Short mmCIF file of C-alpha atoms and ligand atoms in Angstrom, two decimals:
data_model
loop_
_atom_site.label_atom_id
_atom_site.label_comp_id
_atom_site.label_asym_id
_atom_site.label_seq_id
_atom_site.Cartn_x
_atom_site.Cartn_y
_atom_site.Cartn_z
CA UNK A 179 -73.80 -128.22 59.65
CA UNK A 180 -75.31 -128.34 56.44
CA UNK A 181 -76.73 -124.19 55.85
CA UNK A 182 -79.22 -122.91 53.31
CA UNK A 183 -80.27 -119.64 51.95
CA UNK A 184 -83.65 -119.39 50.99
CA UNK A 185 -84.86 -116.59 48.58
CA UNK A 186 -88.67 -114.91 47.63
CA UNK A 187 -89.27 -111.68 45.65
CA UNK A 188 -92.05 -110.77 48.60
CA UNK A 189 -91.87 -109.89 52.42
CA UNK A 190 -94.50 -112.01 53.97
CA UNK A 191 -93.60 -115.53 51.96
CA UNK A 192 -90.33 -114.83 53.53
CA UNK A 193 -91.57 -113.18 57.15
CA UNK A 194 -93.93 -116.78 57.23
CA UNK A 195 -90.42 -118.72 56.62
CA UNK A 196 -88.44 -116.51 59.68
CA UNK A 197 -91.12 -117.59 61.35
CA UNK A 198 -91.76 -121.71 60.36
CA UNK A 199 -87.32 -122.04 60.93
CA UNK A 200 -87.93 -119.59 64.33
CA UNK A 201 -90.71 -122.25 65.81
CA UNK A 202 -88.38 -125.35 64.19
CA UNK A 203 -85.03 -124.23 65.21
CA UNK A 204 -84.03 -123.33 62.12
CA UNK A 205 -82.98 -119.72 62.02
CA UNK A 206 -79.99 -119.96 62.70
CA UNK A 207 -79.16 -122.58 59.68
CA UNK A 208 -80.90 -121.30 57.06
CA UNK A 209 -80.66 -117.09 55.32
CA UNK A 210 -83.28 -115.71 53.93
CA UNK A 211 -82.91 -113.24 50.98
CA UNK A 212 -85.15 -111.40 49.17
CA UNK A 213 -85.28 -111.32 45.49
CA UNK A 214 -85.87 -113.04 42.15
CA UNK A 215 -85.24 -116.35 42.25
CA UNK A 216 -82.01 -117.48 41.59
CA UNK A 217 -80.33 -113.90 41.71
CA UNK A 218 -80.62 -113.61 45.51
CA UNK A 219 -77.67 -116.28 45.19
CA UNK A 220 -74.03 -115.61 44.91
CA UNK A 221 -71.48 -116.83 42.48
CA UNK A 222 -70.37 -120.30 43.79
CA UNK A 223 -72.86 -120.41 47.31
CA UNK A 224 -74.41 -123.31 47.23
CA UNK A 225 -73.60 -126.55 44.95
CA UNK A 226 -77.01 -127.27 44.62
CA UNK A 227 -80.51 -125.09 43.96
CA UNK A 228 -83.99 -125.84 44.23
CA UNK A 229 -86.88 -123.73 42.21
CA UNK A 230 -90.12 -124.79 44.13
CA UNK A 231 -93.57 -123.61 44.41
CA UNK A 232 -94.23 -121.44 40.96
CA UNK A 233 -95.12 -121.89 37.57
CA UNK A 234 -92.96 -123.94 34.76
CA UNK A 235 -93.20 -120.86 32.64
CA UNK A 236 -91.67 -118.72 35.21
CA UNK A 237 -88.94 -121.49 36.53
CA UNK A 238 -87.80 -121.66 33.07
CA UNK A 239 -87.08 -117.60 33.14
CA UNK A 240 -85.72 -118.00 36.23
CA UNK A 241 -83.45 -120.68 35.22
CA UNK A 242 -82.17 -118.61 31.80
CA UNK A 243 -82.28 -116.14 33.85
CA UNK A 244 -79.71 -117.44 36.39
CA UNK A 245 -77.77 -119.30 33.14
CA UNK A 246 -76.89 -115.97 32.08
CA UNK A 247 -76.00 -113.57 35.39
CA UNK A 248 -73.73 -116.45 36.27
CA UNK A 249 -75.81 -116.96 39.47
CA UNK A 250 -76.01 -121.44 38.12
CA UNK A 251 -72.19 -120.68 39.06
CA UNK A 252 -70.67 -123.90 40.77
CA UNK A 253 -74.27 -125.43 40.99
CA UNK A 254 -73.54 -129.13 40.97
CA UNK A 255 -78.04 -130.24 40.67
CA UNK A 256 -81.14 -128.50 40.41
CA UNK A 257 -83.77 -129.93 42.23
CA UNK A 258 -86.86 -127.67 39.87
CA UNK A 259 -90.62 -128.47 41.63
CA UNK A 260 -93.21 -126.57 39.32
CA UNK A 261 -96.90 -125.96 39.45
CA UNK A 262 -97.90 -127.66 35.93
CA UNK A 263 -98.04 -130.53 34.23
CA UNK A 264 -98.76 -130.90 30.32
CA UNK A 265 -98.08 -129.38 28.34
CA UNK A 266 -95.79 -126.60 30.01
CA UNK A 267 -94.14 -129.42 32.58
CA UNK A 268 -93.20 -131.05 28.60
CA UNK A 269 -91.76 -127.77 27.56
CA UNK A 270 -89.49 -126.74 31.16
CA UNK A 271 -88.40 -130.00 30.41
CA UNK A 272 -87.08 -128.74 26.86
CA UNK A 273 -85.72 -125.57 28.94
CA UNK A 274 -83.65 -127.92 31.04
CA UNK A 275 -82.44 -129.78 28.66
CA UNK A 276 -81.34 -126.96 26.13
CA UNK A 277 -79.29 -124.87 29.46
CA UNK A 278 -77.14 -128.39 29.41
CA UNK A 279 -78.96 -129.90 32.31
CA UNK A 280 -79.63 -133.90 31.99
CA UNK A 281 -81.99 -134.43 33.90
CA UNK A 282 -80.83 -137.31 35.51
CA UNK A 283 -83.49 -138.53 38.37
CA UNK A 284 -87.87 -137.33 38.77
CA UNK A 285 -90.55 -138.45 41.96
CA UNK A 286 -94.12 -137.24 42.07
CA UNK A 287 -95.34 -135.51 45.50
CA UNK A 288 -98.68 -135.30 45.95
CA UNK A 289 -99.87 -132.65 48.62
CA UNK A 290 -103.35 -130.97 49.78
CA UNK A 291 -105.37 -132.74 46.70
CA UNK A 292 -103.03 -132.17 44.16
CA UNK A 293 -100.26 -134.16 42.08
CA UNK A 294 -96.44 -132.73 41.07
CA UNK A 295 -93.25 -133.74 39.29
CA UNK A 296 -89.88 -132.69 40.88
CA UNK A 297 -87.39 -132.79 38.55
CA UNK A 298 -83.86 -132.92 39.43
CA UNK A 299 -80.96 -132.44 36.49
CA UNK A 300 -77.05 -131.94 36.78
CA UNK A 301 -74.95 -130.67 34.06
CA UNK A 302 -74.34 -133.33 30.96
CA UNK A 303 -75.62 -134.29 27.98
CA UNK A 304 -79.01 -134.55 26.89
CA UNK A 305 -81.77 -137.29 28.70
CA UNK A 306 -84.14 -136.60 26.59
CA UNK A 307 -84.54 -138.91 23.60
CA UNK A 308 -88.00 -138.54 22.05
CA UNK A 309 -90.96 -136.81 22.81
CA UNK A 310 -92.43 -140.12 25.90
CA UNK A 311 -89.19 -138.46 27.16
CA UNK A 312 -90.36 -134.89 27.28
CA UNK A 313 -94.21 -135.27 28.13
CA UNK A 314 -93.52 -137.80 30.64
CA UNK A 315 -90.01 -137.72 31.79
CA UNK A 316 -87.73 -139.75 31.19
CA UNK A 317 -87.36 -141.64 34.79
CA UNK A 318 -90.95 -140.98 35.47
CA UNK A 319 -92.07 -143.43 32.61
CA UNK A 320 -90.34 -146.26 33.06
CA UNK A 321 -93.56 -146.06 35.42
CA UNK A 322 -91.24 -147.32 39.01
CA UNK A 323 -92.74 -144.01 41.24
CA UNK A 324 -95.21 -145.75 43.90
CA UNK A 325 -97.74 -142.29 42.31
CA UNK A 326 -97.01 -143.20 38.46
CA UNK A 327 -100.41 -144.48 38.30
CA UNK A 328 -102.20 -141.75 39.80
CA UNK A 329 -100.29 -139.08 37.92
CA UNK A 330 -101.50 -141.07 34.96
CA UNK A 331 -105.20 -141.36 35.35
CA UNK A 332 -105.04 -137.59 36.87
CA UNK A 333 -103.60 -135.93 33.75
CA UNK A 334 -106.28 -137.83 31.56
CA UNK A 335 -108.77 -136.40 33.63
CA UNK A 336 -107.53 -133.29 33.15
CA UNK A 337 -106.73 -133.78 29.54
CA UNK A 338 -109.87 -135.53 28.00
CA UNK A 339 -111.89 -132.25 30.38
CA UNK A 340 -109.67 -130.07 28.32
CA UNK A 341 -110.57 -132.03 25.11
CA UNK A 342 -114.51 -132.53 26.05
CA UNK A 343 -114.35 -128.43 25.86
CA UNK A 344 -112.61 -127.61 23.47
CA UNK A 345 -115.16 -129.71 21.34
CA UNK A 346 -117.50 -128.14 22.20
CA UNK A 347 -116.27 -124.89 22.07
CA UNK A 348 -114.19 -123.09 18.98
CA UNK A 349 -111.40 -125.04 19.37
CA UNK A 350 -107.97 -124.82 18.37
CA UNK A 351 -107.51 -127.73 15.75
CA UNK A 352 -104.23 -127.37 15.91
CA UNK A 353 -104.10 -127.25 20.30
CA UNK A 354 -106.80 -130.01 19.82
CA UNK A 355 -104.06 -132.56 18.41
CA UNK A 356 -101.47 -131.98 20.41
CA UNK A 357 -103.75 -133.07 23.57
CA UNK A 358 -105.06 -135.93 22.15
CA UNK A 359 -101.15 -137.30 20.70
CA UNK A 360 -100.71 -136.51 24.47
CA UNK A 361 -103.61 -138.71 25.86
CA UNK A 362 -102.78 -141.05 23.05
CA UNK A 363 -98.98 -141.09 25.12
CA UNK A 364 -101.01 -141.38 28.61
CA UNK A 365 -103.23 -144.07 27.73
CA UNK A 366 -100.02 -146.24 26.34
CA UNK A 367 -97.72 -145.63 29.35
CA UNK A 368 -100.68 -147.91 31.62
C1 LIG B 144 -97.58 -120.32 45.18
S1 LIG B 144 -96.43 -119.21 45.79
C2 LIG B 144 -95.82 -121.25 46.71
C3 LIG B 144 -95.43 -120.90 48.07
C4 LIG B 144 -94.94 -121.72 48.65
N1 LIG B 144 -93.55 -123.00 47.50
C5 LIG B 144 -96.37 -123.11 49.39
O1 LIG B 144 -96.32 -124.40 48.75
O2 LIG B 144 -96.17 -123.03 50.25
C6 LIG B 144 -95.29 -119.57 44.76
C7 LIG B 144 -94.60 -118.23 45.51
O3 LIG B 144 -92.74 -117.99 44.43
C8 LIG B 144 -93.08 -116.54 45.29
N2 LIG B 144 -92.24 -115.84 43.48
C9 LIG B 144 -92.50 -115.28 43.00
N3 LIG B 144 -92.06 -115.11 41.55
C10 LIG B 144 -90.83 -115.18 42.02
C11 LIG B 144 -89.17 -114.83 41.46
N4 LIG B 144 -89.19 -114.06 40.93
N5 LIG B 144 -88.43 -115.23 43.11
C12 LIG B 144 -88.92 -116.15 43.89
N6 LIG B 144 -89.91 -115.75 44.55
C13 LIG B 144 -90.99 -115.97 43.73
C14 LIG B 144 -93.80 -115.91 45.61
O4 LIG B 144 -93.95 -114.56 46.30
C15 LIG B 144 -94.62 -116.59 46.73
O5 LIG B 144 -93.92 -117.02 47.84
#
């Protein structure tokens, strides 16, 4: 019978999760643990780990901690859903890659007016060949995801607005140039 361990740093989300699991009749299949990131796991306890619903920089930190403390021992697959797009999403892809995990799949999700990228990685060689792999994703860049066009448009609108804001204010020229470079990548993607 499949089972899972779900963790959160704070008590209230765990109480909400317990109530939801009760309603769904899954309370005996999913154990809830309080703690930071993957530190709630004993080495070898799970084969797939999911990090979801947090910012990309925090996901980077939790992955590094898990790698350093051995909490990733036995994990053969990571599924990561950060709440960020450019530039933090690309930074997270590079971080996953640098830790020795190859990105083997990706997809997009739409929920309550927001879009999210979901990354699947397994221990293995790098799958990031260039900056387009890093920023658009080695799988997503192929354009096969049904939400790919909407994601590109969403990112273009967001970054165009950010660039306009930077041009009106005292923009950091390097940051402006990096956003403009990403806009060029997005324009070439469609
Ligand atoms: C934006 S909420 C997302 C909640 C849930 N995914 C949802 O969509 O309803 C972020 C969650 O991450 C939890 N969190 C923040 N830092 C954490 C950490 N270091 N380890 C585990 N959970 C953490 C927070 O307590 C919160 O429940």
